[in-house]
Amino acid sequence: MCGIVGYIGTKQAYPILINGLHRLEYRGYDSAGVALLNDKSLNVYKAKGKVSDLEEAAKDKDCGGVLGIAHTRWATHGEPSVTNAHPHESESGNLALVHNGIIENYAILREQLQAKGYHFQSATDTEVLVQLIEYYENKHQCDIISAVRYALNKVIGAYAIVLIDKRQPKTLIAARKSSPLVIGIGNEENTEFFIASDASPIAEYTSHVVYIDDEQIVKIELGKEMEISTLQAEHVDVDVTEIDVDLNMLDKGGFPHFMLKEIFDQPKCLEDCMRGRLEAMDKRLKIEPENIQYGINLSAVKQYRAQLMNAHRFIIVACGTSWHAGLIGKQLFETFCKIPVQVEYASEFRYRKPVIKEDDVVFAISQSGETADTLAAIELARSKGAFVFGIVNAVGSSIARNSNTGTYIHVGPEIGVASTKAFTGQLTVLTMLALTLGHEKGFLSDADFSHYTEELSKIPSMISKVLKQNEKIAEIAKTFTYAHNFLYLGRGWNFPVALEGALKLKEISYIHAEGYPAAEMKHGPIALIDADMPVLFVATHHQEYQKIVSNMEEVKARGGRIIAVVTEGDEQVSEIADQVIEVPQTLNFLAPLLSVIPLQMLAYHVAVLKGLNVDMPRNLAKSVTVE
Ligand code: AGP
């Protein structure tokens, strides 16, 4: 979704802003713009399309200035166009503003402002906001911070904004509500500040950041300490945090696409996820185990043992791929901890009247940590007294900060819109959690616990083995680019994998794909099967193996074409299927960590063969910060 970058300092702002916009491209967008302030003028350049189109539009123009704001827009109000792109300017041209989020009461405010003589160029809600700030400045003859405060108290909705005032060439103003904003503090005191909607455009310049909280306004003035206040004009102390972002993770590292790199990064990422937490992994990595007493060391579990052990129910809230991880989490918690688990789409949960109790633990799973629905779901859960546990990738993100506690998945920034390494990272954390709690509760013997953790530690090297089949999977993909529809079937542990495989294909190849529990096929989808409908079976060895073989026979009997993901050495399925991809043998509950890998690769290769934009598929955003 929309991305924001701002800079004020001693260097030229334009290259820093453009670099930042490139870093934010992964979020998904359809236009971009920049506003630069120098002693002569406030210059605003915009373009429909990519950041490179913006660079083209700004070529040969005055791009000087040490202060600027920039934006990538993902259209909500008004089509993608130059006019609707941000920054938007006020009537007088004194103010320029970039905005993420949605101003819900923009239509009425716009009418009121029009009645007072304000003119609008765009169809956006953002332009209403910048005009409203100017209106209050004129009405109350006040300073710009007060005008921002008046305006933000009037609007309903979500926002992260950054504002430039032409008359104040040393000042940037920002504010947020339900949309993230982070400020980077340059290495020399008060001489340089960065601002962005996530840390990725900032990380290469500084590791010192300040996360702005909801309903806070920030004034950044060169040469001075930054000032933070609330919408009620109360002072807020500045809380500086240190971030640690691996810059290599922000680059493609020789791969043609981020998605492929992230698929191939998974062995290393899962090692990182388990390092210092899983004793068996530390032994494998030959690193001195750090105080690991019980085989798995999750600090959140130690610290909040009572809440987790005494819970009567777990509720998992998430969206998309993270919801699929939640479905596997349910099976893990039910199997090992014998506790009832509900898995909820955050978007539905927040608007139902769910029964939430004080002894419920709500797990929020999110790669970005900024998904608006998941954030709202945990706010609801907390308001009912439930304990919220975040399973999040983006460090310092809103969900991480709004949870009571949590475990980061630590797989590094995920840039490709289609989630890959975050999914396997989420599964790894869920597995460690379920094994730890199951063992603590006495449902897992010491012997089983240690066997299971040992097997979990082998997963990264097993994934490396699956990745060796990349070329074979690319070949298989060639056979299926013709397809308009695809069915993904799996049972038990592999049913959520089927859902995830179908989602991956849909997202990046635009082929309609449905995931189903294999046994449900005969209750409807079987009607669709013919020679033009490839069916992918996730058929690794587990207790329902024979049943899934029967489901395959049913497809074959109707002329369907079958691709199957099987366990190494499988002979029965290979007899029936047209194409077979092998994954190593592991324990049932660990199978999804392996069986999902070929599905990620298949989706990737089909999309590449179709010539599509794999990392930034149409209409999709990486971080869904609006509902
Ligand atoms: C995954 O490939 C998707 N892009 C999407 O479904 C995603 O998982 C969903 O939007 C949730 O995002 P989150 O994990 O950042 O909360």
XYZ file of C-alpha atoms and ligand atoms in Angstrom:
643
model
C 0.000 0.000 0.000
C 1.006 3.655 -0.072
C 4.523 4.472 1.062
C 5.946 7.635 2.598
C 9.502 8.961 2.699
C 10.673 12.294 4.059
C 14.068 13.852 4.593
C 15.491 16.958 6.210
C 19.205 17.464 6.746
C 22.388 18.639 5.167
C 22.403 16.439 2.060
C 20.391 16.807 -1.119
C 16.975 15.327 -0.377
C 16.002 14.138 -3.866
C 18.349 11.125 -4.233
C 17.541 9.989 -0.687
C 13.810 10.257 -1.344
C 13.999 8.401 -4.670
C 16.122 5.679 -3.101
C 13.559 5.427 -0.308
C 10.676 5.167 -2.766
C 12.468 2.304 -4.518
C 12.816 0.581 -1.153
C 9.065 0.949 -0.666
C 8.098 -0.318 -4.117
C 7.417 -3.782 -2.706
C 4.361 -2.431 -0.888
C 2.504 -2.073 -4.189
C 1.504 1.255 -5.769
C 0.316 2.836 -8.983
C 1.748 6.379 -8.962
C 4.487 8.322 -7.227
C 5.417 11.889 -6.385
C 7.894 14.122 -4.629
C 7.907 17.660 -3.175
C 11.219 19.472 -2.638
C 11.773 22.721 -0.860
C 14.706 25.013 -1.569
C 15.329 28.735 -1.066
C 13.725 29.488 -4.379
C 10.621 27.356 -4.489
C 8.514 24.373 -3.516
C 8.742 21.958 -6.452
C 6.262 19.110 -6.831
C 6.707 16.359 -9.444
C 4.414 13.394 -9.953
C 3.928 10.488 -12.322
C 1.491 7.686 -12.927
C 3.197 4.299 -12.920
C 6.522 3.478 -11.369
C 9.156 5.415 -9.440
C 11.247 5.287 -12.633
C 8.427 7.219 -14.362
C 8.678 9.826 -11.618
C 12.441 10.056 -12.152
C 11.771 10.579 -15.850
C 9.209 13.302 -15.067
C 11.654 15.088 -12.750
C 14.603 14.793 -15.140
C 16.035 18.201 -16.120
C 13.878 19.929 -13.499
C 14.977 21.724 -10.341
C 15.413 18.898 -7.837
C 17.569 20.839 -5.388
C 16.838 21.178 -1.682
C 17.715 19.586 1.633
C 14.095 19.067 2.632
C 11.511 16.954 0.865
C 8.691 14.446 1.051
C 7.806 11.657 -1.349
C 5.086 9.082 -1.788
C 4.010 5.975 -3.626
C 0.222 5.859 -3.963
C -2.026 2.795 -4.068
C -5.318 4.184 -5.297
C -8.298 4.188 -2.949
C -10.172 7.444 -3.710
C -9.783 8.358 -7.357
C -8.080 6.459 -10.168
C -4.291 6.172 -10.495
C -3.280 9.415 -12.240
C -0.818 12.296 -12.043
C -3.479 14.535 -10.527
C -4.408 12.069 -7.829
C -0.785 11.235 -6.972
C 0.684 12.744 -3.787
C 2.005 15.212 -2.601
C -1.102 17.388 -2.604
C -0.888 21.138 -2.148
C -3.076 23.596 -0.287
C -5.018 26.405 -1.955
C -2.246 28.956 -1.352
C 0.506 26.542 -2.393
C 2.181 26.989 0.998
C 1.596 23.448 2.178
C 2.371 20.091 0.583
C 1.265 16.840 2.149
C 1.679 13.092 1.669
C -0.763 10.703 3.317
C -1.274 6.980 3.897
C -4.666 5.769 5.050
C -8.233 6.850 4.395
C -10.103 9.941 5.574
C -13.607 8.543 5.879
C -15.499 11.845 6.254
C -13.653 13.492 3.366
C -16.766 14.017 1.215
C -18.585 16.195 3.735
C -15.403 18.110 4.610
C -14.750 18.696 0.937
C -18.234 20.135 0.432
C -17.780 22.423 3.429
C -14.410 23.632 2.165
C -15.744 24.157 -1.361
C -18.536 26.273 0.107
C -15.820 28.420 1.695
C -14.079 28.933 -1.648
C -11.460 26.163 -1.646
C -10.762 24.553 -5.021
C -9.880 20.901 -5.493
C -7.761 19.423 -8.252
C -7.940 15.745 -7.376
C -10.513 13.144 -6.371
C -8.531 12.196 -3.267
C -9.329 12.328 0.417
C -5.780 13.572 1.022
C -6.311 16.891 -0.718
C -9.184 17.543 1.703
C -6.782 17.128 4.602
C -4.169 19.590 3.351
C -6.864 22.135 2.556
C -8.417 21.644 5.972
C -5.097 22.356 7.672
C -4.773 25.575 5.722
C -8.374 26.488 6.467
C -7.758 26.190 10.231
C -4.507 28.095 9.979
C -6.397 30.991 8.410
C -9.434 30.696 10.619
C -7.555 30.642 13.929
C -4.522 32.624 12.737
C -2.460 29.967 14.513
C 0.862 28.209 13.982
C 0.966 25.245 11.650
C 1.166 22.591 14.391
C -2.026 23.943 15.948
C -3.693 23.985 12.536
C -2.687 20.342 11.996
C -4.121 19.509 15.417
C -7.437 21.244 14.637
C -7.683 19.398 11.327
C -6.798 15.978 12.712
C -9.346 16.372 15.487
C -11.942 16.959 12.787
C -11.170 14.014 10.510
C -12.438 10.465 10.922
C -10.270 7.706 9.582
C -6.697 6.518 9.399
C -3.647 8.522 8.525
C 0.081 8.790 8.484
C 0.972 12.233 7.130
C 4.059 14.285 6.471
C 3.717 17.980 5.751
C 5.999 20.656 4.373
C 5.317 24.335 4.901
C 6.969 26.517 2.277
C 7.451 29.283 4.860
C 9.404 26.997 7.204
C 12.338 25.550 5.249
C 13.834 23.857 8.309
C 10.744 21.999 9.468
C 8.912 18.763 8.723
C 5.629 17.922 10.422
C 4.201 14.432 10.736
C 1.345 12.649 12.459
C -0.248 9.229 12.595
C -3.366 7.323 13.486
C -3.736 3.617 12.583
C -1.097 3.881 9.883
C 2.577 3.411 10.723
C 5.248 6.074 10.719
C 8.841 5.850 11.840
C 11.461 8.576 12.182
C 15.168 7.931 11.693
C 17.598 10.122 13.582
C 20.803 10.865 11.704
C 24.134 10.139 13.290
C 24.967 13.730 14.089
C 22.672 15.218 16.624
C 19.672 17.077 15.240
C 21.249 17.700 11.851
C 19.486 15.018 9.869
C 16.131 13.222 10.076
C 14.447 10.594 7.915
C 10.815 9.667 8.016
C 9.038 6.749 6.420
C 6.104 4.404 6.575
C 8.416 1.530 7.506
C 12.065 1.231 8.420
C 13.279 -0.090 5.050
C 14.078 3.335 3.493
C 15.794 4.443 6.712
C 17.875 1.411 7.697
C 20.796 2.190 5.411
C 21.279 5.640 6.946
C 20.728 5.107 10.664
C 19.778 2.479 13.204
C 18.238 4.969 15.635
C 14.525 5.333 15.162
C 11.440 6.637 16.896
C 8.107 4.897 16.284
C 5.261 7.377 16.357
C 2.156 6.249 18.173
C -1.470 6.806 17.301
C -2.809 10.342 17.572
C 0.638 11.882 17.915
C 1.985 14.894 16.042
C 5.709 15.405 15.504
C 7.593 18.582 14.766
C 11.068 18.030 13.365
C 13.150 21.161 13.171
C 16.785 21.174 12.124
C 19.091 21.988 14.993
C 16.483 21.160 17.624
C 15.254 18.091 19.492
C 12.175 16.667 17.833
C 8.920 17.483 19.602
C 6.059 15.027 19.952
C 2.618 15.947 21.232
C -0.824 14.384 21.241
C -3.962 15.533 19.488
C -4.876 17.075 22.851
C -1.598 19.044 22.854
C -0.007 17.006 25.642
C 3.766 16.578 25.553
C 5.123 13.077 24.775
C 8.671 11.923 25.605
C 10.767 10.840 22.635
C 11.613 7.137 22.860
C 14.555 6.188 20.626
C 14.851 2.510 19.615
C 17.725 0.737 17.910
C 16.857 -1.347 14.858
C 18.906 -4.066 13.256
C 18.035 -4.602 9.589
C 20.218 -6.822 7.427
C 20.706 -4.642 4.342
C 21.429 -7.678 2.156
C 17.847 -8.700 2.787
C 16.706 -5.494 1.090
C 18.490 -6.386 -2.174
C 17.877 -9.106 -4.754
C 21.319 -10.617 -4.214
C 21.724 -11.776 -7.823
C 18.256 -13.320 -8.163
C 15.966 -12.000 -10.910
C 13.150 -11.370 -8.431
C 12.763 -10.818 -4.703
C 10.275 -13.669 -4.576
C 12.775 -16.210 -5.890
C 15.449 -14.881 -3.559
C 13.084 -15.142 -0.633
C 12.131 -18.698 -1.584
C 15.831 -19.596 -1.704
C 16.554 -17.688 1.523
C 14.271 -19.998 3.493
C 16.897 -22.432 4.836
C 18.949 -19.552 6.198
C 15.874 -17.660 7.419
C 14.529 -20.636 9.341
C 17.942 -21.168 10.910
C 17.817 -17.523 11.991
C 14.299 -18.059 13.323
C 15.435 -21.023 15.460
C 18.907 -19.766 16.380
C 19.256 -19.155 20.108
C 15.796 -20.599 20.623
C 16.050 -24.257 19.638
C 18.846 -26.116 21.343
C 18.990 -28.729 18.586
C 19.484 -25.964 16.016
C 22.267 -24.305 18.000
C 24.051 -27.649 18.208
C 23.650 -28.105 14.471
C 25.040 -24.607 13.855
C 27.837 -25.386 16.313
C 27.121 -22.302 18.358
C 27.319 -22.187 22.087
C 23.734 -22.679 23.278
C 22.636 -19.578 25.093
C 21.050 -20.565 28.361
C 18.722 -23.014 26.700
C 17.474 -25.161 29.526
C 14.506 -26.930 28.098
C 15.337 -27.570 24.466
C 13.332 -24.554 23.334
C 13.849 -21.106 24.704
C 11.146 -18.571 23.868
C 11.439 -15.613 26.184
C 7.773 -14.659 25.806
C 6.738 -18.118 26.977
C 9.009 -17.900 30.003
C 7.783 -14.450 30.884
C 4.074 -15.092 30.348
C 3.938 -18.769 31.244
C 0.874 -18.353 33.476
C -1.248 -16.652 30.802
C -0.339 -19.283 28.202
C -0.620 -22.331 30.453
C -3.873 -21.272 32.095
C -5.672 -20.212 28.919
C -8.903 -22.051 28.223
C -8.882 -21.316 24.554
C -6.567 -19.963 21.881
C -7.944 -17.716 19.152
C -5.783 -17.083 16.107
C -6.485 -13.940 14.059
C -4.795 -13.252 10.738
C -5.342 -12.586 7.038
C -4.254 -14.284 3.795
C -1.118 -16.380 4.019
C -0.816 -15.675 7.727
C -4.319 -17.109 8.164
C -3.172 -20.267 6.404
C -0.289 -20.490 8.876
C -2.925 -20.074 11.593
C -4.815 -23.147 10.312
C -1.666 -25.208 10.771
C -1.119 -23.528 14.146
C -4.565 -24.765 15.197
C -3.598 -28.347 14.423
C -0.288 -27.925 16.244
C -1.870 -26.513 19.411
C -4.698 -29.051 19.394
C -2.316 -31.950 18.849
C 0.363 -31.027 21.359
C -1.377 -28.795 23.902
C -4.900 -30.294 23.832
C -6.466 -26.864 23.911
C -9.428 -25.701 21.785
C -8.326 -23.343 19.040
C -10.369 -21.050 16.797
C -8.842 -19.567 13.650
C -10.453 -16.349 12.506
C -10.156 -14.058 9.517
C -9.296 -10.833 11.324
C -11.581 -8.876 8.985
C -14.619 -10.956 10.011
C -13.691 -11.275 13.667
C -13.474 -7.532 14.227
C -16.996 -6.887 12.970
C -18.768 -9.890 14.493
C -19.662 -9.956 18.123
C -17.176 -12.664 19.061
C -17.263 -14.122 22.535
C -13.864 -13.213 23.946
C -12.980 -14.087 27.520
C -10.266 -12.941 29.851
C -8.709 -16.370 29.916
C -8.442 -16.506 26.118
C -5.082 -16.010 24.476
C -5.355 -14.353 21.081
C -2.472 -15.032 18.686
C -2.096 -12.392 15.972
C -0.057 -13.650 13.021
C 1.251 -11.079 10.568
C 4.296 -10.661 8.364
C 4.066 -6.888 8.101
C 2.654 -6.276 11.552
C 0.619 -3.487 9.972
C -2.422 -5.269 8.528
C -5.325 -3.005 9.490
C -7.824 -5.825 10.091
C -5.456 -7.823 12.288
C -4.574 -4.720 14.241
C -8.264 -3.951 14.821
C -8.904 -7.573 15.835
C -6.262 -7.444 18.556
C -7.504 -4.093 19.774
C -10.938 -5.673 20.155
C -9.444 -8.686 21.944
C -7.505 -6.492 24.358
C -10.543 -4.353 25.061
C -12.284 -7.562 26.240
C -9.393 -8.423 28.514
C -7.827 -11.213 26.437
C -4.070 -11.664 26.391
C -2.588 -10.950 22.945
C 0.469 -12.764 21.629
C 1.960 -11.431 18.363
C 3.734 -13.655 15.832
C 5.157 -10.956 13.635
C 8.059 -10.451 11.234
C 8.453 -6.664 11.031
C 10.247 -5.564 14.169
C 8.655 -2.603 15.942
C 5.521 -2.787 13.794
C 2.105 -1.780 15.121
C 0.909 -5.322 15.836
C 4.157 -6.131 17.639
C 3.809 -3.027 19.747
C 0.117 -3.481 20.445
C 0.408 -7.098 21.594
C 1.000 -8.017 25.248
C 3.960 -10.074 24.160
C 5.073 -12.149 21.220
C 7.753 -13.920 19.269
C 9.293 -12.382 16.185
C 9.761 -14.779 13.309
C 13.070 -13.114 12.397
C 13.201 -14.026 8.699
C 14.289 -10.541 7.582
C 12.274 -8.050 5.523
C 10.032 -9.766 2.991
C 9.814 -7.664 -0.149
C 7.985 -9.852 -2.711
C 4.265 -9.228 -2.395
C 3.614 -12.967 -2.394
C 4.581 -14.163 1.043
C 6.990 -17.125 1.139
C 9.655 -17.075 3.840
C 7.299 -15.362 6.274
C 4.905 -18.316 5.968
C 7.546 -20.917 6.803
C 8.864 -18.623 9.562
C 5.367 -18.392 11.050
C 5.036 -22.182 10.948
C 8.402 -22.565 12.653
C 7.444 -20.227 15.492
C 4.041 -21.893 15.875
C 5.745 -25.293 16.021
C 8.216 -24.145 18.677
C 5.374 -22.643 20.695
C 3.150 -25.718 20.477
C 5.984 -28.109 21.359
C 7.081 -25.970 24.310
C 3.581 -25.612 25.756
C 2.703 -29.252 25.040
C 5.824 -30.374 26.871
C 5.223 -28.000 29.781
C 1.646 -29.226 30.078
C 2.867 -32.805 30.213
C 1.217 -33.942 26.989
C 4.580 -34.577 25.352
C 7.089 -36.943 26.883
C 10.712 -35.828 27.203
C 11.684 -38.388 24.582
C 9.082 -37.222 22.047
C 9.849 -33.595 22.766
C 13.520 -34.043 22.114
C 12.889 -36.183 19.004
C 10.522 -33.559 17.603
C 12.863 -30.650 18.247
C 15.683 -32.607 16.623
C 13.531 -33.208 13.539
C 12.536 -29.528 13.429
C 16.195 -28.539 13.370
C 16.680 -30.651 10.210
C 14.055 -28.719 8.246
C 16.386 -26.003 6.804
C 18.686 -28.574 5.188
C 15.673 -30.501 3.903
C 14.339 -27.300 2.311
C 17.724 -26.861 0.596
C 17.202 -30.281 -0.938
C 13.759 -29.321 -2.234
C 15.197 -26.135 -3.730
C 17.538 -28.226 -5.887
C 14.497 -29.177 -7.947
C 14.023 -25.609 -9.132
C 14.798 -26.422 -12.768
C 12.542 -29.434 -12.797
C 9.704 -27.332 -11.368
C 10.362 -24.632 -13.985
C 9.917 -27.354 -16.634
C 6.673 -28.562 -15.056
C 5.444 -24.967 -14.996
C 5.774 -24.805 -18.810
C 3.139 -27.500 -19.148
C 0.624 -25.547 -17.168
C 0.818 -21.933 -18.249
C -2.141 -22.577 -20.549
C -4.468 -23.277 -17.604
C -7.240 -20.885 -16.631
C -8.215 -22.815 -13.529
C -6.335 -24.953 -11.062
C -7.423 -27.101 -8.152
C -5.138 -27.658 -5.139
C -6.043 -30.546 -2.865
C -4.585 -31.760 0.408
C -5.698 -33.409 3.606
C -4.871 -32.970 7.282
C -1.642 -31.059 7.772
C -1.448 -30.478 4.034
C -4.907 -28.968 3.578
C -3.750 -25.440 4.566
C -0.756 -25.986 2.266
C -3.190 -26.576 -0.609
C -4.908 -23.282 0.264
C -1.562 -21.505 0.380
C -0.409 -22.999 -2.947
C -3.618 -21.850 -4.619
C -3.266 -18.353 -3.161
C 0.316 -18.079 -4.450
C -0.744 -19.051 -7.971
C -3.708 -16.646 -7.979
C -1.704 -13.729 -6.656
C 1.126 -13.721 -9.125
C 0.003 -15.672 -12.210
C -3.637 -14.480 -12.245
C -4.760 -18.068 -12.818
C -7.886 -18.882 -10.904
C -6.948 -21.509 -8.334
C -8.896 -23.046 -5.503
C -7.628 -24.941 -2.513
C -9.833 -27.659 -1.039
C -9.616 -30.486 1.461
C -9.192 -33.440 -0.912
C -12.185 -35.296 0.503
C -14.444 -32.317 -0.192
C -13.733 -32.634 -3.902
C -16.595 -35.030 -4.451
C -18.986 -32.612 -2.768
C -18.753 -30.156 -5.645
C -15.453 -29.314 -7.350
C -15.278 -32.732 -9.031
C -17.824 -31.356 -11.512
C -15.120 -29.051 -12.865
C -12.571 -31.732 -13.624
C -11.595 -32.366 -17.205
C -8.388 -32.410 -19.245
C -8.108 -28.608 -19.076
C -8.164 -28.465 -15.289
C -4.844 -29.350 -13.680
C -5.165 -30.710 -10.153
C -2.306 -30.409 -7.731
C -2.284 -32.921 -4.891
C -0.187 -32.376 -1.797
C 0.267 -36.066 -1.074
C 3.195 -36.570 1.252
C 3.205 -39.677 3.449
C 0.904 -39.287 6.421
C -2.064 -40.977 7.949
C -4.502 -40.044 5.185
C -2.139 -41.070 2.412
C -4.237 -43.959 1.095
C -7.338 -41.804 1.084
C -5.644 -39.134 -0.979
C -4.498 -41.794 -3.441
C -8.174 -42.719 -3.889
C -9.015 -39.045 -4.498
C -6.358 -39.019 -7.202
C -7.858 -42.059 -8.867
C -11.177 -40.196 -8.974
C -9.546 -37.283 -10.778
C -7.683 -39.577 -13.169
C -10.888 -41.432 -14.021
C -12.336 -38.105 -15.204
C -9.420 -37.240 -17.454
C -7.877 -34.727 -15.025
C -4.155 -33.922 -15.172
C -2.314 -34.397 -11.916
C 0.761 -32.829 -10.375
C 1.656 -34.348 -7.027
C 3.975 -33.336 -4.232
C 5.086 -36.615 -2.682
C 7.562 -37.985 -0.179
C 10.901 -39.150 -1.604
C 10.755 -42.722 -2.855
C 6.977 -42.721 -3.282
C 5.875 -45.241 -5.895
C 2.104 -45.398 -5.600
C 1.316 -41.767 -6.453
C 3.995 -41.644 -9.127
C 2.062 -44.351 -10.963
C -1.049 -42.178 -11.155
C 0.245 -38.597 -11.379
C 1.423 -36.920 -14.592
C 4.137 -34.959 -12.788
C 5.706 -35.624 -9.439
C 7.803 -33.404 -7.162
C 9.532 -35.074 -4.225
C 10.185 -33.680 -0.764
C 12.182 -35.421 1.989
C 10.478 -37.583 4.563
C 9.748 -35.827 7.842
C 7.260 -36.019 10.694
C 3.610 -35.422 9.785
C 3.307 -32.101 11.560
C 6.474 -30.767 9.915
C 5.368 -31.775 6.397
C 3.873 -28.332 5.529
C 7.307 -26.724 5.959
C 8.522 -28.847 3.056
C 5.446 -29.423 0.912
C 4.768 -25.689 0.511
C 8.173 -25.030 -1.084
C 7.434 -26.647 -4.503
C 4.114 -24.785 -4.602
C 5.883 -21.459 -4.093
C 8.324 -22.339 -6.882
C 5.587 -23.533 -9.224
C 3.594 -20.310 -8.809
C 6.778 -18.309 -9.344
C 7.728 -20.069 -12.588
C 4.219 -19.965 -14.042
C 4.123 -16.188 -13.433
C 7.587 -15.688 -14.953
C 6.629 -17.737 -18.015
C 3.530 -15.601 -18.423
C 5.745 -12.514 -18.354
C 4.095 -11.084 -15.256
C 5.430 -8.764 -12.596
C 6.176 -11.371 -9.968
C 7.231 -9.081 -7.138
C 4.498 -6.532 -7.618
C 1.403 -8.242 -8.954
C -1.449 -6.064 -10.137
C -3.856 -4.647 -7.579
C -2.029 -6.164 -4.615
C -0.244 -4.454 -1.788
C 2.366 -5.949 0.495
C 1.109 -4.313 3.586
C -2.663 -3.915 3.710
C -2.936 -0.909 5.986
C -6.504 -0.009 5.036
C -9.536 -2.225 5.420
C 0.365 -13.293 0.847
O 1.020 -13.793 -0.267
C -0.447 -12.122 0.608
N 0.220 -11.093 -0.055
C -1.423 -11.709 1.684
O -2.414 -12.688 1.720
C -0.895 -11.489 3.122
O -0.498 -12.696 3.685
C -1.987 -10.803 3.956
O -2.279 -9.560 3.407
C -1.607 -10.668 5.410
O -0.478 -9.866 5.563
P 0.331 -9.812 6.912
O 0.900 -11.171 7.140
O 1.379 -8.774 6.670
O -0.620 -9.439 8.003
